[in-house]
mmCIF file of C-alpha atoms in Angstrom:
data_model
loop_
_atom_site.group_PDB
_atom_site.id
_atom_site.type_symbol
_atom_site.label_atom_id
_atom_site.label_comp_id
_atom_site.label_asym_id
_atom_site.label_seq_id
_atom_site.Cartn_x
_atom_site.Cartn_y
_atom_site.Cartn_z
ATOM 1 C CA UNK A 1 0.000 0.000 0.000
ATOM 2 C CA UNK A 2 1.405 3.385 -0.949
ATOM 3 C CA UNK A 3 1.883 5.922 1.823
ATOM 4 C CA UNK A 4 1.511 9.677 1.441
ATOM 5 C CA UNK A 5 4.735 11.576 2.156
ATOM 6 C CA UNK A 6 4.955 14.813 4.072
ATOM 7 C CA UNK A 7 6.228 17.968 2.397
ATOM 8 C CA UNK A 8 9.434 17.962 4.425
ATOM 9 C CA UNK A 9 10.316 14.477 3.195
ATOM 10 C CA UNK A 10 10.008 15.240 -0.500
ATOM 11 C CA UNK A 11 12.981 17.575 -1.033
ATOM 12 C CA UNK A 12 15.037 15.499 1.388
ATOM 13 C CA UNK A 13 14.434 12.399 -0.740
ATOM 14 C CA UNK A 14 16.583 13.782 -3.526
ATOM 15 C CA UNK A 15 19.546 14.534 -1.254
ATOM 16 C CA UNK A 16 19.235 11.500 1.018
ATOM 17 C CA UNK A 17 18.829 9.000 -1.807
ATOM 18 C CA UNK A 18 21.275 10.504 -4.296
ATOM 19 C CA UNK A 19 24.104 7.990 -3.900
ATOM 20 C CA UNK A 20 21.642 5.093 -3.665
ATOM 21 C CA UNK A 21 19.971 6.217 -6.896
ATOM 22 C CA UNK A 22 23.273 6.610 -8.771
ATOM 23 C CA UNK A 23 24.277 3.071 -7.830
ATOM 24 C CA UNK A 24 20.974 1.683 -9.088
ATOM 25 C CA UNK A 25 21.024 3.719 -12.307
ATOM 26 C CA UNK A 26 24.387 2.171 -13.141
ATOM 27 C CA UNK A 27 22.735 -1.275 -13.170
ATOM 28 C CA UNK A 28 20.621 -0.535 -16.276
ATOM 29 C CA UNK A 29 22.739 -1.279 -19.368
ATOM 30 C CA UNK A 30 20.363 0.352 -21.845
ATOM 31 C CA UNK A 31 20.308 3.541 -19.756
ATOM 32 C CA UNK A 32 24.055 3.827 -19.251
ATOM 33 C CA UNK A 33 24.694 3.037 -22.921
ATOM 34 C CA UNK A 34 22.675 6.101 -23.981
ATOM 35 C CA UNK A 35 23.512 8.977 -21.616
ATOM 36 C CA UNK A 36 22.215 11.442 -24.211
ATOM 37 C CA UNK A 37 18.684 10.013 -23.918
ATOM 38 C CA UNK A 38 16.178 10.245 -21.068
ATOM 39 C CA UNK A 39 13.724 7.341 -20.919
ATOM 40 C CA UNK A 40 10.491 8.793 -19.500
ATOM 41 C CA UNK A 41 8.026 6.040 -20.417
ATOM 42 C CA UNK A 42 8.246 3.565 -17.537
ATOM 43 C CA UNK A 43 4.460 3.478 -17.147
ATOM 44 C CA UNK A 44 4.366 1.778 -20.562
ATOM 45 C CA UNK A 45 7.258 -0.604 -19.894
ATOM 46 C CA UNK A 46 10.134 -0.571 -17.439
ATOM 47 C CA UNK A 47 13.780 -1.027 -18.386
ATOM 48 C CA UNK A 48 15.639 -4.084 -17.070
ATOM 49 C CA UNK A 49 18.520 -4.123 -14.592
ATOM 50 C CA UNK A 50 21.543 -6.316 -15.243
ATOM 51 C CA UNK A 51 20.431 -8.832 -12.604
ATOM 52 C CA UNK A 52 17.300 -9.621 -14.609
ATOM 53 C CA UNK A 53 19.257 -9.963 -17.851
ATOM 54 C CA UNK A 54 21.728 -12.271 -16.093
ATOM 55 C CA UNK A 55 18.897 -14.429 -14.721
ATOM 56 C CA UNK A 56 17.437 -14.824 -18.205
ATOM 57 C CA UNK A 57 20.815 -15.802 -19.656
ATOM 58 C CA UNK A 58 21.483 -18.256 -16.842
ATOM 59 C CA UNK A 59 18.097 -19.931 -17.191
ATOM 60 C CA UNK A 60 18.326 -20.288 -20.972
ATOM 61 C CA UNK A 61 21.879 -21.630 -20.875
ATOM 62 C CA UNK A 62 21.609 -23.983 -17.884
ATOM 63 C CA UNK A 63 18.020 -25.060 -17.274
ATOM 64 C CA UNK A 64 15.663 -24.322 -20.187
ATOM 65 C CA UNK A 65 12.964 -27.022 -20.390
ATOM 66 C CA UNK A 66 9.206 -27.390 -20.152
ATOM 67 C CA UNK A 67 7.556 -27.292 -16.735
ATOM 68 C CA UNK A 68 5.548 -30.220 -15.391
ATOM 69 C CA UNK A 69 6.237 -32.356 -18.445
ATOM 70 C CA UNK A 70 9.464 -34.245 -17.769
ATOM 71 C CA UNK A 71 11.419 -36.195 -15.166
ATOM 72 C CA UNK A 72 14.958 -35.201 -16.113
ATOM 73 C CA UNK A 73 16.856 -32.541 -14.085
ATOM 74 C CA UNK A 74 16.308 -29.567 -16.410
ATOM 75 C CA UNK A 75 12.565 -30.171 -16.465
ATOM 76 C CA UNK A 76 12.469 -30.727 -12.712
ATOM 77 C CA UNK A 77 14.354 -27.490 -12.080
ATOM 78 C CA UNK A 78 12.010 -25.585 -14.382
ATOM 79 C CA UNK A 79 8.955 -27.042 -12.646
ATOM 80 C CA UNK A 80 10.409 -26.038 -9.286
ATOM 81 C CA UNK A 81 11.240 -22.567 -10.627
ATOM 82 C CA UNK A 82 7.601 -21.956 -11.606
ATOM 83 C CA UNK A 83 6.256 -23.153 -8.267
ATOM 84 C CA UNK A 84 8.817 -21.150 -6.321
ATOM 85 C CA UNK A 85 7.895 -18.076 -8.362
ATOM 86 C CA UNK A 86 4.315 -18.322 -7.110
ATOM 87 C CA UNK A 87 5.589 -18.117 -3.555
ATOM 88 C CA UNK A 88 7.898 -15.248 -4.540
ATOM 89 C CA UNK A 89 4.943 -13.231 -5.818
ATOM 90 C CA UNK A 90 3.055 -13.857 -2.584
ATOM 91 C CA UNK A 91 5.998 -12.686 -0.478
ATOM 92 C CA UNK A 92 6.465 -9.603 -2.644
ATOM 93 C CA UNK A 93 2.812 -8.714 -2.127
ATOM 94 C CA UNK A 94 3.122 -9.248 1.636
ATOM 95 C CA UNK A 95 0.488 -11.977 1.542
ATOM 96 C CA UNK A 96 -0.662 -12.688 5.126
ATOM 97 C CA UNK A 97 -2.209 -16.074 4.234
ATOM 98 C CA UNK A 98 -0.108 -17.629 1.438
ATOM 99 C CA UNK A 99 -1.395 -21.108 2.208
ATOM 100 C CA UNK A 100 -4.879 -20.049 1.080
ATOM 101 C CA UNK A 101 -4.177 -17.735 -1.872
ATOM 102 C CA UNK A 102 -3.192 -18.744 -5.400
ATOM 103 C CA UNK A 103 -1.033 -17.165 -8.107
ATOM 104 C CA UNK A 104 -1.782 -17.675 -11.787
ATOM 105 C CA UNK A 105 0.776 -16.523 -14.365
ATOM 106 C CA UNK A 106 -0.466 -14.662 -17.439
ATOM 107 C CA UNK A 107 0.967 -12.609 -20.298
ATOM 108 C CA UNK A 108 0.290 -9.368 -18.401
ATOM 109 C CA UNK A 109 -2.353 -7.248 -16.722
ATOM 110 C CA UNK A 110 -4.717 -7.233 -19.700
ATOM 111 C CA UNK A 111 -4.777 -11.018 -19.976
ATOM 112 C CA UNK A 112 -4.986 -11.335 -16.191
ATOM 113 C CA UNK A 113 -8.076 -9.144 -15.985
ATOM 114 C CA UNK A 114 -9.612 -11.028 -18.914
ATOM 115 C CA UNK A 115 -8.997 -14.294 -17.106
ATOM 116 C CA UNK A 116 -10.830 -13.080 -14.000
ATOM 117 C CA UNK A 117 -13.659 -11.738 -16.164
ATOM 118 C CA UNK A 118 -13.935 -14.786 -18.416
ATOM 119 C CA UNK A 119 -13.247 -17.720 -16.113
ATOM 120 C CA UNK A 120 -14.328 -16.537 -12.662
ATOM 121 C CA UNK A 121 -16.774 -13.611 -12.675
ATOM 122 C CA UNK A 122 -19.673 -15.443 -14.403
ATOM 123 C CA UNK A 123 -19.659 -17.989 -11.574
ATOM 124 C CA UNK A 124 -20.105 -15.196 -9.025
ATOM 125 C CA UNK A 125 -23.027 -13.375 -10.641
ATOM 126 C CA UNK A 126 -26.744 -14.087 -10.834
ATOM 127 C CA UNK A 127 -29.573 -12.251 -12.557
ATOM 128 C CA UNK A 128 -30.030 -8.755 -11.107
ATOM 129 C CA UNK A 129 -26.541 -8.427 -9.606
ATOM 130 C CA UNK A 130 -24.490 -5.253 -10.034
ATOM 131 C CA UNK A 131 -20.828 -4.624 -10.763
ATOM 132 C CA UNK A 132 -18.882 -1.349 -10.520
ATOM 133 C CA UNK A 133 -16.522 -0.522 -13.407
ATOM 134 C CA UNK A 134 -13.927 2.331 -13.435
ATOM 135 C CA UNK A 135 -14.968 3.914 -16.733
ATOM 136 C CA UNK A 136 -12.216 6.579 -16.726
ATOM 137 C CA UNK A 137 -9.355 4.189 -16.008
ATOM 138 C CA UNK A 138 -7.299 2.020 -18.342
ATOM 139 C CA UNK A 139 -9.352 0.304 -21.057
ATOM 140 C CA UNK A 140 -7.946 -3.056 -19.938
ATOM 141 C CA UNK A 141 -9.819 -2.623 -16.654
ATOM 142 C CA UNK A 142 -13.099 -1.757 -18.378
ATOM 143 C CA UNK A 143 -13.584 -3.849 -21.521
ATOM 144 C CA UNK A 144 -13.390 -7.344 -19.915
ATOM 145 C CA UNK A 145 -16.182 -6.605 -17.436
ATOM 146 C CA UNK A 146 -18.454 -5.176 -20.131
ATOM 147 C CA UNK A 147 -17.767 -8.212 -22.305
ATOM 148 C CA UNK A 148 -18.809 -10.494 -19.455
ATOM 149 C CA UNK A 149 -22.019 -8.473 -19.044
ATOM 150 C CA UNK A 150 -22.822 -8.942 -22.740
ATOM 151 C CA UNK A 151 -22.093 -12.670 -22.690
ATOM 152 C CA UNK A 152 -24.227 -13.231 -19.596
ATOM 153 C CA UNK A 153 -27.077 -11.264 -21.160
ATOM 154 C CA UNK A 154 -26.968 -13.693 -24.088
ATOM 155 C CA UNK A 155 -27.564 -16.453 -21.548
ATOM 156 C CA UNK A 156 -30.489 -14.645 -19.962
ATOM 157 C CA UNK A 157 -28.517 -13.361 -16.951
ATOM 158 C CA UNK A 158 -28.834 -9.582 -16.780
ATOM 159 C CA UNK A 159 -26.175 -7.691 -14.851
ATOM 160 C CA UNK A 160 -26.256 -3.968 -14.151
ATOM 161 C CA UNK A 161 -22.986 -2.089 -14.673
ATOM 162 C CA UNK A 162 -22.529 0.862 -12.337
ATOM 163 C CA UNK A 163 -19.923 3.421 -13.467
ATOM 164 C CA UNK A 164 -17.363 4.178 -10.772
ATOM 165 C CA UNK A 165 -17.943 7.757 -9.506
ATOM 166 C CA UNK A 166 -15.019 10.181 -9.751
ATOM 167 C CA UNK A 167 -14.213 13.508 -8.173
ATOM 168 C CA UNK A 168 -14.292 16.120 -10.923
ATOM 169 C CA UNK A 169 -11.455 18.244 -9.586
ATOM 170 C CA UNK A 170 -8.900 15.517 -8.995
ATOM 171 C CA UNK A 171 -9.823 12.420 -10.998
ATOM 172 C CA UNK A 172 -9.804 10.386 -7.755
ATOM 173 C CA UNK A 173 -12.567 7.939 -6.928
ATOM 174 C CA UNK A 174 -15.471 9.545 -5.091
ATOM 175 C CA UNK A 175 -15.691 7.165 -2.147
ATOM 176 C CA UNK A 176 -18.666 8.974 -0.615
ATOM 177 C CA UNK A 177 -20.743 8.634 -3.770
ATOM 178 C CA UNK A 178 -19.552 5.058 -4.197
ATOM 179 C CA UNK A 179 -20.899 4.212 -0.737
ATOM 180 C CA UNK A 180 -24.258 5.673 -1.745
ATOM 181 C CA UNK A 181 -24.583 3.695 -4.989
ATOM 182 C CA UNK A 182 -23.317 0.381 -3.570
ATOM 183 C CA UNK A 183 -26.071 -1.876 -2.316
ATOM 184 C CA UNK A 184 -26.861 -5.494 -1.443
ATOM 185 C CA UNK A 185 -26.671 -6.517 -5.128
ATOM 186 C CA UNK A 186 -23.180 -4.994 -5.583
ATOM 187 C CA UNK A 187 -21.132 -8.129 -6.011
ATOM 188 C CA UNK A 188 -17.952 -7.000 -7.771
ATOM 189 C CA UNK A 189 -15.872 -3.796 -7.946
ATOM 190 C CA UNK A 190 -12.950 -3.195 -10.340
ATOM 191 C CA UNK A 191 -10.418 -0.524 -9.321
ATOM 192 C CA UNK A 192 -6.959 0.793 -10.172
ATOM 193 C CA UNK A 193 -4.218 1.265 -7.603
ATOM 194 C CA UNK A 194 -2.345 4.109 -9.337
ATOM 195 C CA UNK A 195 -4.064 5.961 -12.169
ATOM 196 C CA UNK A 196 -2.149 5.515 -15.410
ATOM 197 C CA UNK A 197 -2.829 9.074 -16.636
ATOM 198 C CA UNK A 198 -3.201 11.235 -13.536
ATOM 199 C CA UNK A 199 -0.583 9.419 -11.453
ATOM 200 C CA UNK A 200 -2.683 9.515 -8.298
ATOM 201 C CA UNK A 201 -2.966 6.877 -5.607
ATOM 202 C CA UNK A 202 -6.670 5.996 -5.883
ATOM 203 C CA UNK A 203 -6.989 5.350 -2.128
ATOM 204 C CA UNK A 204 -8.098 1.765 -2.606
ATOM 205 C CA UNK A 205 -8.093 1.185 1.152
ATOM 206 C CA UNK A 206 -11.301 3.256 1.257
ATOM 207 C CA UNK A 207 -13.100 1.084 -1.290
ATOM 208 C CA UNK A 208 -13.822 -1.700 1.183
ATOM 209 C CA UNK A 209 -15.471 0.685 3.627
ATOM 210 C CA UNK A 210 -17.549 2.122 0.780
ATOM 211 C CA UNK A 211 -18.843 -1.158 -0.691
ATOM 212 C CA UNK A 212 -19.131 -3.297 2.437
ATOM 213 C CA UNK A 213 -17.587 -6.580 3.571
ATOM 214 C CA UNK A 214 -19.002 -8.933 0.946
ATOM 215 C CA UNK A 215 -18.288 -7.369 -2.455
ATOM 216 C CA UNK A 216 -15.302 -8.756 -4.355
ATOM 217 C CA UNK A 217 -12.642 -6.143 -5.221
ATOM 218 C CA UNK A 218 -10.252 -6.635 -8.159
ATOM 219 C CA UNK A 219 -7.174 -4.407 -8.154
ATOM 220 C CA UNK A 220 -5.366 -3.391 -11.335
ATOM 221 C CA UNK A 221 -1.850 -2.934 -9.951
ATOM 222 C CA UNK A 222 -0.053 -2.401 -13.258
ATOM 223 C CA UNK A 223 1.230 1.020 -12.180
ATOM 224 C CA UNK A 224 2.028 0.128 -8.565
ATOM 225 C CA UNK A 225 3.772 -3.266 -8.546
ATOM 226 C CA UNK A 226 7.406 -2.484 -9.258
ATOM 227 C CA UNK A 227 6.924 1.230 -8.677
ATOM 228 C CA UNK A 228 6.228 1.265 -4.943
ATOM 229 C CA UNK A 229 5.158 -0.903 -1.999
ATOM 230 C CA UNK A 230 2.059 -3.042 -2.496
ATOM 231 C CA UNK A 231 0.821 -4.942 0.551
ATOM 232 C CA UNK A 232 -2.291 -7.096 0.361
ATOM 233 C CA UNK A 233 -2.024 -7.365 4.129
ATOM 234 C CA UNK A 234 -3.058 -3.703 4.236
ATOM 235 C CA UNK A 235 -5.509 -3.811 1.332
ATOM 236 C CA UNK A 236 -8.663 -5.892 1.721
ATOM 237 C CA UNK A 237 -8.891 -6.778 -1.969
ATOM 238 C CA UNK A 238 -9.570 -10.168 -3.514
ATOM 239 C CA UNK A 239 -7.515 -9.989 -6.713
ATOM 240 C CA UNK A 240 -4.269 -8.211 -7.570
ATOM 241 C CA UNK A 241 -3.349 -8.253 -11.248
ATOM 242 C CA UNK A 242 -0.075 -6.887 -12.643
ATOM 243 C CA UNK A 243 2.327 -6.999 -15.586
ATOM 244 C CA UNK A 244 5.883 -8.260 -15.263
ATOM 245 C CA UNK A 245 7.227 -5.954 -17.964
ATOM 246 C CA UNK A 246 6.186 -2.880 -15.946
ATOM 247 C CA UNK A 247 8.009 -4.397 -12.955
ATOM 248 C CA UNK A 248 11.354 -4.866 -14.755
ATOM 249 C CA UNK A 249 10.722 -8.442 -15.938
ATOM 250 C CA UNK A 250 10.430 -9.567 -19.562
ATOM 251 C CA UNK A 251 7.409 -8.714 -21.732
ATOM 252 C CA UNK A 252 4.688 -11.336 -21.936
ATOM 253 C CA UNK A 253 4.779 -12.005 -18.196
ATOM 254 C CA UNK A 254 2.251 -11.167 -15.508
ATOM 255 C CA UNK A 255 0.295 -12.596 -12.617
ATOM 256 C CA UNK A 256 -3.087 -12.808 -10.949
ATOM 257 C CA UNK A 257 -2.997 -13.101 -7.170
ATOM 258 C CA UNK A 258 -6.306 -14.384 -5.748
ATOM 259 C CA UNK A 259 -7.053 -14.255 -2.026
ATOM 260 C CA UNK A 260 -9.649 -17.069 -2.220
ATOM 261 C CA UNK A 261 -11.797 -15.540 0.516
ATOM 262 C CA UNK A 262 -14.976 -14.367 -1.252
ATOM 263 C CA UNK A 263 -16.962 -15.970 -4.029
ATOM 264 C CA UNK A 264 -16.111 -19.200 -5.855
ATOM 265 C CA UNK A 265 -12.614 -20.580 -5.996
ATOM 266 C CA UNK A 266 -10.431 -18.936 -8.626
ATOM 267 C CA UNK A 267 -9.289 -21.609 -11.057
ATOM 268 C CA UNK A 268 -8.695 -20.558 -14.679
ATOM 269 C CA UNK A 269 -10.545 -22.750 -17.141
ATOM 270 C CA UNK A 270 -9.033 -24.906 -19.837
ATOM 271 C CA UNK A 271 -5.734 -26.670 -20.397
ATOM 272 C CA UNK A 272 -2.845 -24.655 -18.962
ATOM 273 C CA UNK A 273 -0.335 -25.379 -21.709
ATOM 274 C CA UNK A 274 3.305 -24.344 -21.561
ATOM 275 C CA UNK A 275 4.028 -21.444 -19.208
ATOM 276 C CA UNK A 276 6.344 -18.596 -20.150
ATOM 277 C CA UNK A 277 9.172 -20.138 -18.168
ATOM 278 C CA UNK A 278 11.881 -17.641 -19.102
ATOM 279 C CA UNK A 279 9.483 -14.792 -18.355
ATOM 280 C CA UNK A 280 8.711 -16.292 -14.964
ATOM 281 C CA UNK A 281 12.446 -16.632 -14.276
ATOM 282 C CA UNK A 282 12.857 -12.954 -15.144
ATOM 283 C CA UNK A 283 9.947 -12.003 -12.880
ATOM 284 C CA UNK A 284 11.493 -13.751 -9.880
ATOM 285 C CA UNK A 285 14.788 -11.959 -10.530
ATOM 286 C CA UNK A 286 13.001 -8.624 -10.934
ATOM 287 C CA UNK A 287 11.119 -9.005 -7.644
ATOM 288 C CA UNK A 288 14.384 -9.926 -5.913
ATOM 289 C CA UNK A 289 16.033 -6.807 -7.374
ATOM 290 C CA UNK A 290 13.136 -4.552 -6.388
ATOM 291 C CA UNK A 291 13.104 -5.865 -2.830
ATOM 292 C CA UNK A 292 16.843 -5.323 -2.526
ATOM 293 C CA UNK A 293 16.555 -1.809 -3.919
ATOM 294 C CA UNK A 294 13.627 -1.007 -1.636
ATOM 295 C CA UNK A 295 10.253 -0.255 -3.196
ATOM 296 C CA UNK A 296 9.596 2.370 -0.529
ATOM 297 C CA UNK A 297 12.748 4.234 -1.594
ATOM 298 C CA UNK A 298 11.863 3.848 -5.271
ATOM 299 C CA UNK A 299 8.510 5.450 -4.560
ATOM 300 C CA UNK A 300 10.076 8.277 -2.556
ATOM 301 C CA UNK A 301 12.455 9.011 -5.428
ATOM 302 C CA UNK A 302 9.859 9.030 -8.202
ATOM 303 C CA UNK A 303 7.356 11.017 -6.121
ATOM 304 C CA UNK A 304 10.052 13.635 -5.468
ATOM 305 C CA UNK A 305 10.953 13.860 -9.163
ATOM 306 C CA UNK A 306 7.286 14.161 -10.164
ATOM 307 C CA UNK A 307 6.791 16.931 -7.595
ATOM 308 C CA UNK A 308 9.812 18.766 -9.007
ATOM 309 C CA UNK A 309 8.315 18.473 -12.481
ATOM 310 C CA UNK A 310 4.842 19.730 -11.527
ATOM 311 C CA UNK A 311 6.343 22.596 -9.525
ATOM 312 C CA UNK A 312 8.196 23.721 -12.625
ATOM 313 C CA UNK A 313 5.298 23.155 -15.012
ATOM 314 C CA UNK A 314 2.794 25.136 -12.978
ATOM 315 C CA UNK A 315 4.801 28.297 -13.749
ATOM 316 C CA UNK A 316 4.595 27.673 -17.510
ATOM 317 C CA UNK A 317 1.304 29.111 -18.770
ATOM 318 C CA UNK A 318 1.530 27.262 -22.076
ATOM 319 C CA UNK A 319 0.849 23.916 -20.381
ATOM 320 C CA UNK A 320 -2.144 22.190 -18.847
ATOM 321 C CA UNK A 321 -1.314 19.525 -16.246
ATOM 322 C CA UNK A 322 -3.894 16.762 -16.069
ATOM 323 C CA UNK A 323 -5.270 15.477 -12.776
ATOM 324 C CA UNK A 324 -5.468 17.087 -9.365
ATOM 325 C CA UNK A 325 -4.675 20.794 -9.547
ATOM 326 C CA UNK A 326 -4.251 21.154 -5.786
ATOM 327 C CA UNK A 327 -1.121 18.974 -5.751
ATOM 328 C CA UNK A 328 1.107 20.848 -8.186
ATOM 329 C CA UNK A 329 3.024 23.184 -5.867
ATOM 330 C CA UNK A 330 6.113 22.062 -3.971
ATOM 331 C CA UNK A 331 4.452 23.011 -0.687
ATOM 332 C CA UNK A 332 1.107 21.337 -1.426
ATOM 333 C CA UNK A 333 -0.300 19.241 1.452
ATOM 334 C CA UNK A 334 -2.185 17.057 -1.046
ATOM 335 C CA UNK A 335 -0.732 13.660 -1.931
ATOM 336 C CA UNK A 336 1.511 13.830 -4.962
ATOM 337 C CA UNK A 337 1.721 12.001 -8.262
ATOM 338 C CA UNK A 338 3.322 8.553 -8.114
ATOM 339 C CA UNK A 339 5.925 9.112 -10.811
ATOM 340 C CA UNK A 340 3.421 9.977 -13.575
ATOM 341 C CA UNK A 341 2.848 13.517 -14.862
ATOM 342 C CA UNK A 342 0.618 14.053 -17.900
ATOM 343 C CA UNK A 343 0.423 17.386 -19.699
ATOM 344 C CA UNK A 344 -0.768 19.224 -22.780
ATOM 345 C CA UNK A 345 0.629 22.220 -24.596
ATOM 346 C CA UNK A 346 -2.174 24.687 -25.273
ATOM 347 C CA UNK A 347 -1.053 25.262 -28.870
ATOM 348 C CA UNK A 348 1.101 22.279 -29.920
ATOM 349 C CA UNK A 349 -0.490 18.905 -30.707
ATOM 350 C CA UNK A 350 0.653 16.183 -28.316
ATOM 351 C CA UNK A 351 2.103 14.016 -31.091
ATOM 352 C CA UNK A 352 4.076 16.962 -32.428
ATOM 353 C CA UNK A 353 5.253 17.735 -28.924
ATOM 354 C CA UNK A 354 6.447 14.157 -28.558
ATOM 355 C CA UNK A 355 8.542 14.412 -31.721
ATOM 356 C CA UNK A 356 9.974 17.723 -30.546
ATOM 357 C CA UNK A 357 10.900 16.268 -27.179
ATOM 358 C CA UNK A 358 12.595 13.256 -28.762
ATOM 359 C CA UNK A 359 14.680 15.616 -30.879
ATOM 360 C CA UNK A 360 15.990 16.869 -27.540
ATOM 361 C CA UNK A 361 16.607 13.354 -26.214
ATOM 362 C CA UNK A 362 13.367 12.680 -24.283
ATOM 363 C CA UNK A 363 11.279 9.542 -24.818
ATOM 364 C CA UNK A 364 7.672 10.068 -23.678
ATOM 365 C CA UNK A 365 4.209 8.665 -24.432
ATOM 366 C CA UNK A 366 1.982 10.815 -26.673
ATOM 367 C CA UNK A 367 -1.667 9.815 -27.262
ATOM 368 C CA UNK A 368 -4.860 9.155 -25.277
ATOM 369 C CA UNK A 369 -3.094 6.474 -23.172
ATOM 370 C CA UNK A 370 -5.860 3.873 -23.710
ATOM 371 C CA UNK A 371 -8.101 5.638 -21.216
ATOM 372 C CA UNK A 372 -11.739 4.565 -20.984
ATOM 373 C CA UNK A 373 -14.632 6.353 -22.637
ATOM 374 C CA UNK A 374 -15.358 8.552 -19.617
ATOM 375 C CA UNK A 375 -11.751 9.754 -19.502
ATOM 376 C CA UNK A 376 -9.665 12.178 -21.528
ATOM 377 C CA UNK A 377 -10.596 12.353 -25.205
ATOM 378 C CA UNK A 378 -7.782 14.666 -26.285
ATOM 379 C CA UNK A 379 -4.219 13.471 -26.673
ATOM 380 C CA UNK A 380 -1.573 14.394 -24.138
ATOM 381 C CA UNK A 381 2.051 13.775 -23.235
ATOM 382 C CA UNK A 382 2.738 11.413 -20.354
ATOM 383 C CA UNK A 383 6.034 11.600 -18.487
ATOM 384 C CA UNK A 384 6.544 8.511 -16.325
ATOM 385 C CA UNK A 385 9.581 8.246 -14.087
ATOM 386 C CA UNK A 386 11.507 5.426 -12.469
ATOM 387 C CA UNK A 387 14.507 4.921 -10.274
ATOM 388 C CA UNK A 388 17.030 5.409 -13.111
ATOM 389 C CA UNK A 389 15.755 8.931 -13.846
ATOM 390 C CA UNK A 390 17.627 11.906 -12.427
ATOM 391 C CA UNK A 391 17.021 15.424 -11.213
ATOM 392 C CA UNK A 392 19.123 16.665 -14.126
ATOM 393 C CA UNK A 393 16.792 14.969 -16.617
ATOM 394 C CA UNK A 394 13.728 16.584 -15.031
ATOM 395 C CA UNK A 395 15.360 20.009 -14.989
ATOM 396 C CA UNK A 396 16.509 19.639 -18.580
ATOM 397 C CA UNK A 397 12.995 18.648 -19.623
ATOM 398 C CA UNK A 398 11.574 21.743 -17.942
ATOM 399 C CA UNK A 399 14.121 23.898 -19.746
ATOM 400 C CA UNK A 400 13.106 22.489 -23.127
ATOM 401 C CA UNK A 401 9.387 22.818 -22.350
ATOM 402 C CA UNK A 402 9.902 26.434 -21.314
ATOM 403 C CA UNK A 403 11.420 27.252 -24.691
ATOM 404 C CA UNK A 404 8.214 26.061 -26.386
ATOM 405 C CA UNK A 405 5.957 28.393 -24.399
#
């Protein structure tokens, strides 16, 4: 669970963590090989530290085999690797009851959410039930639930979809209004941990109080796992779904953690087939690296950099900063963006701005960011930071943006 930082801690983070950050930055070969470039797109995919690359090489050159389908040593080691990785995910998520929960590996968050929607949710719902869908979040956390509604309707089971209420000024969930719309037929609630456009912690710990003790909560943790602490011991949610590639593992890797406390048992349907064994090996190595680095320190660093960026941007009249406007100033008491700052130039198209920024060595995301239909309809530029980013990169970005005003 992410923790809000006080104002006095934010500037100190840069000074206190400077040497720690430099040592970690040096562990990213693609970053150190291109000092002229600033990678500012970690919300789309994270770069990989050397330890993850080494783990992939070691697995492919010493152990590579299929899991659960052989009796020779390579196959046995691969089978053990997959099973041990399930336990590693549980430990990383601070699972208080690992003997009860299950971990299912997927290709990423999108496939994980689809698996919950396709293979589990229909068994929970009956005619007249309601589900809550975050219609201004990532499309991957909207489309699967609506698809399930349509498929159930074809079977004569009619489910009501309730749009998640949002606060207009900040983009946060409106927990008060959510409590008012939730009722005895509210069976399932889909939420995001960190918003992929606005960068805000969506205060998921308040969802349980709003919807009551029985509703199932599914957490899209794509922007929190690997970017800060995530503790299911402190979050009363039933599913946590995340992508490995956003957490410094290889693409095509992800996981669904299921608490197994509410509703039917989570057991994906169909024949499992061959797992992405090398991806799972990379995920274990990535979680080890993140734990050693300290996810709390990673969060402190990226929050401090994002605050430095919004403080500079708020003085540039040519730009609109998306999300909460009360959290832009360096001395704001409002919780700050978790390493994601999204902006628009009032005169320059976002795609054009992206090309301009790359000409100055900055790699950013420029489009609508796959936000749901109730979200932003105009393109924007998303700057997403990670532990390898520096104060100098943020300041240089602000200098370039200022010249375009």
